Structures are given as structure tokens and as C-alpha cells.
Amino acid sequence: MMIAKILALTIFIVMFVLIITDKIEKCLVTLCCGLATAVLVFGLSMHSMSAFTQTLNVRSIFTLGFWYEAGSSSESTSGVNWATIIFLAGMMVMVEGMAKAGFFRWLCMTIAKLVKYKVIPIFLTFMVMSFVLAMFIDSITVILFLAAVTVELAQLLKFNPVPIILSEIFCANLGGSATMCGDPPNIIIGTSLGYSFADFVTNTGLIAVISLVVIVAYFYLCFRKEFGKAGTDVDISKMPSPKSAITDKKAFAISTVIFLIAVALLITHAQTGLTVAFIGTFIAIITLATSGKNAKAILKGVDYKTLLFFIGLFFVVGGLEQTGILEIFAQFIGKVSGGNIMVMIAIIIWVSAIASAFIDNIPFAATMIPVIKTLSATTGADLSVLAWTLAMGTDIGGSATPIGASANVVGTSIASREGYPVTWGKYCKVAVPATIIVILISMVSIYVRYL
Amino acid sequence: MGEQLIIAVSREFGSGGHAVAQLLSERYNIPLYDSNLLEDIANQKNLDAQALGRYDEKSKASFFTRSVRGFSTSPEENLAWMQFKYLKGMADEGKSFVIVGRCAEEVLKDNPNLVTVFVLGNMENKIHRIMERYQTTRDKAAKLIEQQDKKRKSYHNTYCQGKWGDSRNYDLCINSRLGVDKTTDIIAHFIDSERA
């Protein structure tokens, strides 16, 4: 068993190093490491077919509980989290349909028009829009469109788009922390530990909204002088019309309705009993069924590499779980904290935040879930409190650096490609204090509310 | 080959490739783009050319960068893509120009009016040229050549399928040992023969 432990940990470390160096496609890294876990850890070291099938976890898909849960949900399965993968795939199909119809560009242009193309109001409303959209849609898509429109408006209104893009990125990550479907770590936490959309909204959501108020004020104070008199002498009639963003009116109307259905299903999933896997599948089916000949193009636009990345990742983490390494880590945290929940929360939130600032927060969250489960079982700490702590730490920590979260990479890249390079220094100067502020708000909120 | 003419010149450091590009630009009376390409972009987009220049023709750092769906945090990489896009735009508009470096032989490979050249040189000639230009010692010149070529290779091979200096990627690979003028004449003869 010792050899299995060493191998599982080695594979895990190799996977992380390869992800950080960014030389090999991430999905290839996790899939190869997943395969190595299957062969070296489960096969050659453990000789355990059951460890392999448990981690592969395909059987769970064919159970009723995977699609529909009467009463409270309890999807505490280990191994590959198929619910997360299926849900993400479904949402990707929906978002692809919305993007093709011009929904996001239309929304950004409409809001810019509503505030009469004034730079400071655009700055403030785009932050809030970024937060709200990221609650339901992956932050990459949100930033992809928001940053592109910001650059377009910057060129028309002659202002530097970087402050607005940096603020949008931060608010997208913050919005993602507010709901179960906003950020991949939350989906993994929710599906692995059996929490609902409403659980997230009433816990991490509340912290996120309080943080948003503070953060909007923070970014306003940081950047208010940057814009000067930009946009004051612009002929509004010459600005692009929001309607021009709509590529297909019918597809636009349908994709908007599907989006609203998805939001309604997610908000009510604890009441209806429909799991996120069901919602993802249903949304994907209706998107494809209503998109006619565009269905093929929509399917082509799905980010399969991310889905494969998840499968490999869950397998490698499954190796750590099956060999008991994560239990050892949990016991270590328990010992360091002396069983004191306040210390435990502080350790989890700060370690998660600092780690997520430099490494992908998805593998980190996936690794930490079994750890907090063990921690809760062995120390008696409330699992939900640890889950909200982990969610806020991983979701917000990623905002601190340009490489911490996918939205940061996409946003800074869009700005750079238009001639506004964003260096580490420029990014961190505003993002690190903002991250510390939100982590402190989260920690204090958790202490005050749950202890 | 039509009226448009784009000459993409890649070169070893110290080979005189840049001077050759300059002479070709004068001979065909078409603009020369090298680092001034950034100034052009900056003027058009109202950007700070000096700030952008820091990332020009540099390979991205291995650590502390991350890519997501084809987007990267590396300013060097993003600047490179911005220049590639601009070059493609100019080529699509039918403009004629000489472009030095910037992976142009691959970026513009679909343009039928493109001529690609790689200028190399004998080590001895390159060292003498660099010693003269930078008023430096032989050892320092040799080291500089090695360093600069390594950088150019790394930059090029980051963005291109074809390898830097591989003869299969260029219409013409030429050693500049006959001197800048004669090298230019030979390239021009090749271009004129093809356009005739």
C-alpha cells in the first residue's frame, strides 16, 4: 500500500507540474496521468479492480439518483464526478447557442446605450453585469464577450480598457462564487457533497453580494482618475446599435428563453428534485433540437478538451483518495488546528486562496473535497461550513494573479492582443488587495454567521 | 504573381539580412517593416509604441504564463498575434511591403504574391559585421550572435509549424558572403524572374 501511496502522490505532483508549465495540452496531461493512476496505482500496486471501477464511477450514471432525487440530495460519490462533466457539457452547448445568436454582444451594447456611452457608468454597470452573468454562465464566456465589447467601446470612446477589463474579471470570479453553477469548483463541491443551488446562493451568494458592494467601491476608487474626460465629446448616434449584434432574431429569442429556463431549473432544483446532470442534459437537448442546421456548429464549439481534462483529473484525485493520502492530509490539518474550527477555517480559506492564485483551482478543489469530508468526520466540524470556506477560498483566490483563473487569462489576453499588455505587476497591483479584501470579508462572515 | 509584392526576409544575426531587406525595399519602392511595424499599429490604434516594444519578437516566458482556449497571459505572445493579424490585414488589402522577421513566411503563406527569403552568413563574416557595428570584441560579437540567433529561433518556433532556418520553409536561402549588394541582386533576380 505504501508503494501505491507514493505512486499516486508522484503522479499527482507530476500532473500539477505539467499543468503549471503549460507546455503540453492540459487534457492530455490529466488523461495520461489518469491512465498512469489506473495502471500503476490501481493495477500494479493495489491489484484492485474495485478501486478502478469505483473511481471510474460509470455505474452511477445509470442510477435514478443521478438524474432525479426525491427529498434531500446526497450525491456523495467519489471518483469521476460525471454529474459535473455532464452539467458543464450541457451548459457549454447552451452558451454556444447564445453566443452564435449574438446574445452577449447585444446585452453589452444595450447596457452601454442605456448609460448613454458614459465611461464611468459603463465601468460600474459592466462590473455588475459581469457578476450577474457569471452566476449562471462560465466566467470564460462572460469575459470573452465583455472584454471584447469593452475594447471596442474603448477604441470608439478613446479610453484605456484595461482598468475596466481587470474589474470585470474580478467581478466574474466573484459572481462565479455566488452560485453552484458559477465556477467549476462550486459544481464539484455541490455535486460531490450534495448541496443545492439554493444552499450556495444563501451561503456563498450572500458573502459574494456583500463583497461585490465593497469591490465595486474599491475599483471605483482605484480607477476613477484613469478615464479623465474620455467619451465626453462622442456622437452617440454613430455608436453601433445593439440590434446589429443579433445575428439571427429567431435563434436569439429561442436562446434567451432557453437561458431563462436553465436559470429557473437551477434555482428550483432542490424543490423539483431534478439534478444538475438532468438539467445540463435537458438544456443541451432543447438547444440542439431548436437550433436546426446550426446544431452541428454548436456541437463543434463545445470545449471537449475541458471535459476530458475533468475526467483525467478526477481519476488522478481518485488515486489519492483510494490510497488514503488525502486522509493523511486531513489528519495533518486537524492536528495543526488542534481541532479548533476557527483555525481550520482560516487554514482552508487562506491555503485555498494562495494555492488557487498560482495553480488551477479546479484540481485543487477536487483534491480538497475528500480532505474536508475526512476533516468533518474526524473532528466533528460542520461539513457545510468547511464547504463554503473551500468554495470562497478557491473561487476568489484565483483572482489574485493573471494565471489564477481562466477568466483572468482570457481577459488579459484580449486586452494584450489589442495592444494593451497586462503585466503581472499591473494586474497584481489591483487584484491582490481586492482578493485579500474579499477573503477577509468571507472569513469574517463565516466566523460571524456559523460559529 | 500579380501586382502586389510582399517580401518576407528572415535572417541570422549579423548576416546583413536587414540591410538586404532595406535595399530590396528601395529597389521595389515598397515600405520596409521591422520593429517599426509596432509604431504603425500604435499610431493607428492610439497606443504607446514604446511600451509595446518591450515585448517585440521575444519568446514567451515558460513559467508564470498560462493558456486557456488559445488565449495566453504572455504579453509577448499576445503582441506577436497582434502583429500577425496586422500583417495579414495589410496583405489582404493588397499592400506591397518588405517585412523583416515576425514569422511572416508562415503568417502570410497563403498569399500568392509572397516571396520568402532566409539570409544566412559565414560565421567569420557575421563576427566582423557585428564587431564593426557594435564596436565590440570578437568574443563578445560571437556570443551576441549565438544569443540573438537562439532568441530568434525560439520566438519563431513558438508560433510556426516550420522551423527557423529550415530551407524547406523559404523560397530562397542565401549566404550573404558575396556582400549585401550582390546578395540583394541575386534575390531581386529571383523575384523578377518569377514575376516576369
XYZ file of C-alpha atoms in Angstrom:
647
model
C 0.000 0.000 0.000
C 2.961 2.283 0.673
C 4.099 1.951 -2.947
C 0.581 2.754 -4.151
C 0.579 5.885 -1.965
C 3.964 7.019 -3.278
C 2.940 6.367 -6.883
C -0.411 8.144 -6.533
C 1.266 11.180 -4.966
C 4.059 11.205 -7.579
C 1.553 11.078 -10.434
C -0.437 13.878 -8.790
C 2.663 16.093 -8.400
C 3.801 15.371 -11.983
C 0.307 16.305 -13.207
C 0.389 19.612 -11.329
C 3.886 20.492 -12.543
C 2.929 19.720 -16.151
C -0.245 21.816 -15.843
C 1.751 24.743 -14.427
C 4.484 24.593 -17.089
C 1.763 24.796 -19.748
C 3.882 23.018 -22.368
C 1.549 20.086 -23.018
C -2.201 20.301 -23.625
C -3.854 20.172 -20.183
C -6.360 17.474 -21.101
C -3.544 15.261 -22.378
C -1.701 15.742 -19.094
C -4.652 14.747 -16.908
C -5.715 11.867 -19.182
C -2.191 10.392 -19.273
C -1.821 10.849 -15.519
C -5.278 9.284 -15.067
C -4.181 6.329 -17.166
C -0.974 6.064 -15.139
C -3.085 6.043 -11.954
C -5.255 3.239 -13.352
C -2.305 1.089 -14.441
C 0.342 1.799 -11.796
C -1.740 2.534 -8.699
C -4.949 0.513 -9.065
C -3.448 -2.249 -11.237
C 0.191 -2.988 -10.472
C 0.293 -1.731 -6.863
C -3.168 -2.321 -5.426
C -4.343 -5.158 -7.709
C -7.774 -3.721 -7.066
C -10.412 -3.826 -9.755
C -12.944 -2.369 -7.336
C -10.762 0.736 -6.749
C -10.675 1.190 -10.529
C -14.437 0.779 -11.068
C -15.231 2.939 -8.038
C -13.049 5.726 -9.410
C -14.370 5.349 -12.939
C -17.820 5.643 -11.370
C -19.718 4.970 -14.623
C -22.296 2.894 -12.791
C -23.593 5.996 -11.010
C -24.881 7.411 -14.316
C -27.325 4.509 -14.629
C -28.949 5.067 -11.266
C -32.162 7.068 -10.777
C -30.473 9.245 -8.151
C -28.077 10.572 -10.754
C -30.956 12.228 -12.640
C -33.667 12.698 -10.036
C -33.513 12.931 -6.294
C -36.609 12.933 -4.117
C -36.011 14.724 -0.808
C -32.579 15.996 0.116
C -29.731 15.276 -2.215
C -26.749 13.203 -1.167
C -24.549 12.557 -4.147
C -21.506 11.718 -2.078
C -19.782 9.549 -4.641
C -16.047 9.504 -5.123
C -14.097 9.122 -8.358
C -15.043 10.696 -11.665
C -17.754 13.279 -10.997
C -19.910 12.609 -14.073
C -22.638 14.994 -12.849
C -20.184 17.900 -13.096
C -18.984 16.813 -16.533
C -22.488 16.313 -17.954
C -23.731 19.591 -16.488
C -20.756 21.523 -17.869
C -21.216 19.933 -21.297
C -24.911 20.908 -21.300
C -24.167 24.489 -20.291
C -21.444 24.710 -22.944
C -23.976 23.738 -25.619
C -26.444 26.364 -24.342
C -23.820 29.121 -24.134
C -22.545 28.278 -27.629
C -26.108 28.686 -28.939
C -26.488 32.033 -27.144
C -23.153 33.303 -28.431
C -23.959 32.306 -32.023
C -27.238 34.244 -31.852
C -25.406 37.378 -30.613
C -26.950 37.417 -27.138
C -23.885 38.550 -25.150
C -22.802 41.304 -27.518
C -26.383 42.567 -27.667
C -26.585 42.658 -23.863
C -23.301 44.567 -23.501
C -24.232 47.065 -26.225
C -27.724 47.564 -24.771
C -26.318 48.389 -21.338
C -23.705 50.747 -22.831
C -26.516 52.507 -24.719
C -28.699 52.711 -21.592
C -25.939 54.590 -19.760
C -25.512 56.856 -22.822
C -21.964 55.579 -23.503
C -20.585 57.426 -20.465
C -17.347 55.771 -19.354
C -17.760 55.712 -15.556
C -21.357 54.329 -15.735
C -20.143 51.715 -18.284
C -17.358 50.804 -15.861
C -19.779 50.368 -12.951
C -22.585 48.587 -14.832
C -20.202 46.214 -16.625
C -18.809 45.110 -13.260
C -22.305 44.288 -12.002
C -23.244 42.645 -15.317
C -20.102 40.524 -15.167
C -21.037 39.397 -11.637
C -24.653 38.560 -12.550
C -23.828 36.715 -15.804
C -21.055 34.693 -14.133
C -23.582 33.438 -11.593
C -25.134 31.303 -14.339
C -22.632 31.139 -17.190
C -18.996 30.105 -17.135
C -16.731 33.057 -16.481
C -14.634 32.413 -19.622
C -17.631 33.101 -21.863
C -18.650 36.125 -19.801
C -15.206 37.706 -20.095
C -14.770 36.643 -23.722
C -17.668 38.873 -24.738
C -17.468 41.557 -22.088
C -13.756 42.224 -22.657
C -14.183 42.250 -26.441
C -17.017 44.807 -26.223
C -15.020 46.842 -23.675
C -12.073 47.063 -26.082
C -14.437 48.021 -28.917
C -16.019 50.775 -26.792
C -12.565 51.894 -25.606
C -11.459 52.460 -29.180
C -14.630 54.381 -30.015
C -14.714 56.431 -26.802
C -10.908 56.691 -26.531
C -10.215 55.329 -23.067
C -7.853 52.687 -21.705
C -9.884 49.454 -21.425
C -7.508 47.697 -19.006
C -8.981 49.049 -15.724
C -12.490 48.023 -16.819
C -11.346 44.585 -18.012
C -9.488 43.932 -14.743
C -12.592 44.915 -12.771
C -14.819 42.736 -14.968
C -12.518 39.749 -14.462
C -12.600 40.146 -10.691
C -16.376 40.522 -10.634
C -16.829 37.481 -12.913
C -14.830 35.353 -10.480
C -16.797 36.838 -7.576
C -20.111 36.177 -9.355
C -18.994 32.613 -10.005
C -18.577 32.062 -6.278
C -22.190 33.090 -5.614
C -23.891 30.037 -7.117
C -23.442 26.323 -7.524
C -23.041 26.583 -11.303
C -20.946 29.762 -11.407
C -17.496 28.285 -11.033
C -16.348 24.676 -11.648
C -15.083 24.221 -8.034
C -18.621 25.018 -6.830
C -20.193 22.477 -9.198
C -17.745 19.849 -7.982
C -18.342 20.786 -4.330
C -22.139 20.852 -4.814
C -22.410 17.560 -6.674
C -19.843 15.757 -4.503
C -21.296 16.848 -1.182
C -24.964 17.050 -2.187
C -25.615 20.798 -1.871
C -28.245 22.596 -3.914
C -28.260 25.829 -5.879
C -30.240 27.463 -3.069
C -27.673 26.273 -0.498
C -24.949 28.087 -2.408
C -26.973 31.259 -3.008
C -27.927 31.597 0.656
C -24.382 30.940 1.857
C -21.602 31.820 -0.603
C -24.064 34.004 -2.556
C -24.659 36.276 0.391
C -20.925 36.676 1.029
C -20.383 37.371 -2.696
C -23.037 40.117 -2.781
C -21.588 41.848 0.299
C -18.136 41.582 -1.294
C -19.437 42.963 -4.608
C -20.577 46.197 -2.937
C -17.151 46.677 -1.352
C -15.271 45.664 -4.504
C -17.198 47.984 -6.833
C -16.315 50.848 -4.465
C -12.690 49.635 -4.326
C -12.258 49.512 -8.107
C -14.006 52.859 -8.474
C -11.535 54.452 -6.036
C -8.598 52.730 -7.781
C -9.501 53.715 -11.322
C -11.769 56.780 -11.247
C -8.942 59.093 -12.340
C -7.872 56.842 -15.228
C -10.701 57.809 -17.528
C -10.386 61.608 -17.385
C -12.742 63.190 -19.893
C -12.967 60.144 -22.127
C -16.227 59.767 -24.003
C -17.459 63.308 -23.352
C -17.321 64.522 -26.959
C -18.675 61.434 -28.679
C -21.537 61.422 -31.127
C -23.851 58.764 -29.645
C -25.730 58.383 -32.913
C -22.567 56.980 -34.506
C -22.196 54.191 -31.936
C -23.013 50.630 -33.074
C -26.629 49.697 -32.456
C -27.311 46.805 -30.032
C -29.606 45.312 -32.670
C -26.657 44.923 -35.036
C -25.240 42.337 -32.612
C -28.145 39.951 -33.218
C -27.167 37.560 -35.980
C -30.461 35.649 -36.099
C -33.621 37.050 -34.460
C -35.345 33.677 -34.082
C -32.252 31.980 -32.643
C -31.779 34.982 -30.346
C -35.318 34.687 -28.940
C -35.031 30.909 -28.524
C -31.612 31.060 -26.837
C -32.866 33.743 -24.428
C -35.855 31.557 -23.466
C -33.604 28.507 -23.014
C -31.289 30.544 -20.799
C -34.228 31.631 -18.637
C -35.459 28.010 -18.422
C -31.973 26.915 -17.328
C -31.888 29.614 -14.641
C -35.380 28.619 -13.421
C -34.471 24.915 -13.329
C -31.260 25.612 -11.437
C -32.921 27.874 -8.876
C -35.667 25.316 -8.204
C -33.671 22.091 -8.487
C -33.819 21.361 -4.757
C -37.641 21.581 -4.931
C -38.144 19.730 -8.231
C -35.603 17.022 -7.421
C -34.013 17.388 -10.843
C -30.252 17.027 -10.533
C -27.734 19.265 -12.289
C -26.863 16.332 -14.569
C -30.509 16.209 -15.683
C -30.656 19.983 -16.140
C -27.454 20.001 -18.207
C -28.689 17.192 -20.446
C -32.163 18.724 -20.848
C -30.785 22.167 -21.721
C -28.368 20.678 -24.244
C -31.137 18.653 -25.894
C -33.531 21.600 -26.266
C -30.723 23.856 -27.508
C -29.750 21.345 -30.179
C -33.359 20.499 -31.064
C -34.225 24.162 -31.646
C -31.056 25.167 -33.444
C -31.807 23.262 -36.681
C -28.887 23.205 -39.078
C -26.720 25.147 -36.598
C -26.715 22.133 -34.252
C -23.562 20.720 -35.805
C -21.709 24.035 -35.477
C -22.863 24.352 -31.848
C -21.612 20.854 -31.041
C -18.309 21.689 -32.712
C -17.959 24.762 -30.496
C -18.161 22.747 -27.268
C -14.878 22.747 -25.372
C -14.298 18.978 -25.298
C -10.742 19.444 -24.075
C -12.016 20.857 -20.773
C -14.393 17.906 -20.351
C -11.558 15.423 -20.991
C -9.391 17.423 -18.597
C -12.006 16.841 -15.883
C -12.194 13.078 -16.490
C -8.416 12.652 -16.194
C -8.271 14.958 -13.193
C -10.957 13.091 -11.240
C -9.113 9.854 -11.914
C -5.821 11.145 -10.513
C -7.569 12.594 -7.442
C -9.403 9.255 -7.141
C -5.978 7.607 -6.870
C -5.085 9.859 -3.937
C -8.431 9.119 -2.327
C -8.293 5.345 -2.751
C -4.764 5.121 -1.354
C -5.708 7.170 1.722
C -3.265 10.041 1.115
C -5.948 12.696 1.413
C -6.952 11.250 4.793
C -3.386 11.741 5.995
C -3.503 15.342 4.757
C -6.846 15.890 6.522
C -5.445 14.477 9.736
C -2.499 16.843 9.384
C -4.813 19.874 9.101
C -6.819 18.561 12.070
C -3.620 18.254 14.127
C -2.263 21.685 13.156
C -5.552 23.337 14.023
C -5.827 21.381 17.268
C -9.441 20.637 16.367
C -10.270 24.367 16.589
C -12.793 25.150 13.842
C -11.740 28.820 13.650
C -8.170 27.825 12.888
C -9.405 25.131 10.474
C -11.449 27.700 8.549
C -8.526 30.129 8.456
C -6.190 27.402 7.159
C -8.637 26.173 4.495
C -9.590 29.618 3.185
C -6.061 31.076 3.052
C -4.339 27.923 1.782
C -7.057 27.521 -0.888
C -6.787 31.181 -1.864
C -2.992 31.249 -2.082
C -2.837 27.913 -3.926
C -5.591 28.948 -6.359
C -3.733 32.173 -7.126
C -0.964 30.150 -8.765
C -2.409 26.783 -9.737
C -5.662 25.794 -11.394
C -8.386 25.969 -8.750
C -10.327 23.032 -10.274
C -7.825 20.262 -9.399
C -7.233 21.974 -6.077
C -10.939 21.945 -5.172
C -11.348 18.359 -6.404
C -8.448 17.334 -4.163
C -9.702 19.234 -1.134
C -13.247 17.795 -1.138
C -12.244 14.388 0.270
C -9.971 16.262 2.697
C -12.771 18.379 4.179
C -15.056 15.315 4.289
C -12.488 13.462 6.382
C -11.807 16.561 8.463
C -15.504 16.894 9.230
C -15.859 13.202 10.078
C -12.821 13.124 12.345
C -13.121 16.476 14.131
C -16.895 16.940 14.140
C -16.634 20.238 12.236
C -19.759 21.122 10.237
C -19.104 19.917 6.674
C -21.190 22.662 5.086
C -19.157 25.389 6.804
C -15.944 23.811 5.519
C -17.520 23.526 2.037
C -18.423 27.243 1.902
C -14.942 28.080 3.170
C -13.338 25.951 0.465
C -15.616 27.417 -2.225
C -14.791 31.028 -1.323
C -11.070 30.305 -0.972
C -10.713 28.557 -4.331
C -13.112 30.819 -6.259
C -11.679 34.113 -5.021
C -8.009 33.149 -4.652
C -7.827 32.645 -8.398
C -8.485 36.360 -8.918
C -5.169 37.444 -7.404
C -2.863 36.732 -10.364
C -3.195 36.719 -14.167
C -2.879 32.905 -14.201
C -5.115 32.109 -11.214
C -8.375 31.594 -13.127
C -9.406 31.010 -16.727
C -11.288 34.332 -16.923
C -8.100 36.197 -15.982
C -6.179 34.528 -18.815
C -8.877 35.272 -21.397
C -9.451 38.873 -20.249
C -5.790 39.888 -20.068
C -5.113 38.141 -23.378
C -7.909 40.034 -25.160
C -6.549 43.342 -23.808
C -2.972 42.453 -24.809
C -3.959 41.378 -28.311
C -5.494 44.790 -28.864
C -2.274 46.497 -27.791
C -2.860 46.930 -24.061
C -0.382 44.487 -22.483
C -1.237 43.494 -18.923
C 1.848 42.536 -16.946
C 1.932 40.635 -13.667
C 2.765 43.877 -11.855
C -0.090 45.824 -13.386
C -2.543 43.004 -12.703
C -1.478 42.153 -9.166
C -1.267 45.777 -8.028
C -5.056 45.993 -8.005
C -6.084 42.336 -7.863
C -4.065 41.213 -4.827
C -5.531 43.834 -2.430
C -9.022 43.129 -3.849
C -8.536 39.384 -3.277
C -7.331 39.945 0.282
C -10.334 42.198 0.977
C -12.817 39.557 -0.250
C -11.077 36.690 1.552
C -11.175 38.713 4.768
C -14.866 39.533 4.242
C -15.541 35.821 3.594
C -13.621 34.677 6.666
C -15.280 37.193 8.967
C -18.730 36.391 7.502
C -18.179 32.668 8.077
C -16.999 33.270 11.652
C -19.907 35.574 12.473
C -22.612 33.509 10.822
C -21.686 29.916 11.617
C -19.597 29.929 14.783
C 2.200 36.575 -59.497
C 0.132 39.784 -59.527
C 0.947 43.443 -58.939
C 1.239 43.020 -55.205
C 4.682 42.099 -53.880
C 5.444 41.005 -50.333
C 9.000 40.037 -49.490
C 9.455 38.255 -46.171
C 13.074 38.329 -45.049
C 14.237 36.096 -42.238
C 17.857 36.346 -41.215
C 20.645 35.189 -38.975
C 22.018 37.830 -36.637
C 24.926 39.588 -38.303
C 24.195 38.175 -41.745
C 23.272 41.583 -43.151
C 19.726 40.363 -43.774
C 18.257 43.611 -42.541
C 20.429 45.653 -44.924
C 19.375 43.334 -47.738
C 15.726 43.941 -46.816
C 16.379 47.689 -46.841
C 17.886 47.525 -50.343
C 15.017 45.377 -51.618
C 12.556 47.916 -50.213
C 14.374 50.711 -52.086
C 14.692 48.715 -55.295
C 10.988 47.898 -55.495
C 9.958 51.181 -53.893
C 7.830 49.496 -51.277
C 7.798 50.157 -47.499
C 10.016 48.206 -45.145
C 8.576 46.903 -41.890
C 10.629 45.626 -38.985
C 10.275 46.967 -35.448
C 8.540 49.997 -36.977
C 5.546 47.734 -37.624
C 4.640 48.314 -33.995
C 4.801 52.086 -34.449
C 2.423 51.730 -37.347
C -0.020 49.689 -35.272
C 0.369 52.033 -32.298
C -0.343 55.113 -34.432
C -3.422 53.524 -35.910
C -4.827 52.355 -32.575
C -3.590 55.267 -30.470
C -1.311 53.048 -28.365
C 2.064 53.500 -26.679
C 4.601 52.037 -29.146
C 7.465 52.214 -26.662
C 5.565 50.169 -24.083
C 4.719 47.568 -26.726
C 8.332 47.438 -27.981
C 9.443 45.695 -24.788
C 7.653 42.524 -25.873
C 8.524 42.600 -29.564
C 9.998 39.440 -31.159
C 10.540 37.766 -27.811
C 9.593 34.228 -26.927
C 7.187 33.889 -24.014
C 8.382 33.021 -20.532
C 7.896 29.343 -19.655
C 6.773 29.943 -16.105
C 4.070 32.246 -14.825
C 2.150 32.110 -18.079
C -0.990 30.121 -18.735
C -3.112 29.367 -21.774
C -6.870 28.844 -21.922
C -8.674 28.022 -25.168
C -5.971 29.629 -27.288
C -5.684 32.724 -25.071
C -2.446 33.336 -23.209
C -1.333 35.603 -20.383
C 2.020 36.205 -22.070
C 2.278 39.830 -23.351
C 4.975 38.634 -25.772
C 2.656 36.046 -27.293
C -0.293 38.419 -27.492
C 1.825 41.106 -29.128
C 3.046 38.552 -31.655
C -0.549 37.591 -32.540
C -1.478 41.257 -32.813
C 1.344 41.819 -35.312
C 0.441 38.678 -37.271
C -3.155 39.880 -37.525
C -1.990 43.304 -38.689
C 0.346 41.791 -41.299
C -2.453 39.573 -42.615
C -4.719 42.612 -42.783
C -2.167 44.558 -44.853
C -1.606 41.590 -47.155
C -5.369 41.079 -47.613
C -5.739 44.759 -48.514
C -3.329 44.142 -51.409
C -0.473 46.235 -49.996
C 3.120 45.579 -51.077
C 5.911 45.655 -48.491
C 9.108 44.080 -47.239
C 8.800 42.540 -43.804
C 11.770 41.509 -41.670
C 11.223 38.594 -39.280
C 7.908 38.287 -37.409
C 7.252 34.784 -38.762
C 5.991 36.410 -41.967
C 6.940 33.454 -44.182
C 4.372 31.358 -42.307
C 1.850 34.016 -41.307
C 1.429 35.146 -44.939
C 1.986 31.786 -46.627
C -1.469 31.790 -48.237
C -0.743 34.997 -50.125
C 0.201 34.152 -53.743
C 2.354 37.290 -54.068
C 4.684 36.400 -51.236
C 8.399 35.728 -51.719
C 10.206 34.301 -48.715
C 13.933 34.588 -48.172
C 16.278 33.397 -45.467
C 19.609 35.199 -45.304
C 22.417 33.360 -43.544
C 26.107 34.096 -43.332
C 29.561 32.667 -42.678
C 30.449 32.907 -39.007
C 33.600 34.878 -39.760
C 31.723 37.454 -41.837
C 28.986 37.743 -39.223
C 31.509 38.315 -36.419
C 33.247 41.060 -38.397
C 29.970 42.767 -39.170
C 28.870 42.702 -35.523
C 32.298 43.844 -34.242
C 32.104 46.802 -36.598
C 28.501 47.683 -35.876
C 28.689 47.438 -32.084
C 32.385 48.364 -31.703
C 32.956 45.254 -29.656
C 35.476 42.425 -29.247
C 35.490 39.243 -31.268
C 34.420 37.066 -28.335
C 31.562 39.369 -27.419
C 30.424 39.508 -31.028
C 30.432 35.695 -31.301
C 28.474 35.415 -28.060
C 25.972 38.039 -29.161
C 25.388 36.204 -32.445
C 24.787 32.962 -30.602
C 22.398 34.603 -28.127
C 20.404 36.536 -30.717
C 20.025 33.557 -33.053
C 18.838 31.452 -30.135
C 16.227 34.084 -29.302
C 15.066 34.393 -32.915
C 14.815 30.642 -33.255
C 12.870 30.304 -30.030
C 10.476 33.133 -30.988
C 9.926 31.747 -34.471
C 9.457 28.126 -33.458
C 6.910 29.083 -30.775
C 4.438 30.325 -33.380
C 5.332 28.406 -36.543
C 4.976 24.835 -37.702
C 8.096 25.119 -39.874
C 11.426 25.531 -38.122
C 13.514 28.699 -38.275
C 16.157 28.482 -40.978
C 14.846 25.200 -42.430
C 15.340 25.619 -46.190
C 12.006 23.918 -46.929
C 10.128 26.901 -45.461
C 11.619 29.531 -47.761
C 11.636 30.211 -51.500
C 15.267 31.166 -51.302
C 18.008 30.583 -48.713
C 21.114 32.606 -49.439
C 24.521 33.042 -47.852
C 25.439 36.725 -47.768
C 29.183 36.124 -48.212
C 29.124 37.887 -51.591
C 28.180 41.078 -49.761
C 24.911 42.847 -49.164
C 24.642 44.385 -52.665
C 25.286 41.195 -54.606
C 23.045 39.186 -52.292
C 20.285 41.721 -52.941
C 20.888 41.467 -56.705
C 20.526 37.674 -56.623
C 17.286 37.860 -54.624
C 15.943 40.576 -56.917
C 16.832 38.450 -59.952
C 14.844 35.578 -58.459
C 11.867 37.849 -57.750
C 11.972 39.460 -61.214
C 12.218 36.077 -62.913
C 9.194 34.834 -61.025
C 7.166 37.968 -61.724
C 8.079 38.063 -65.408
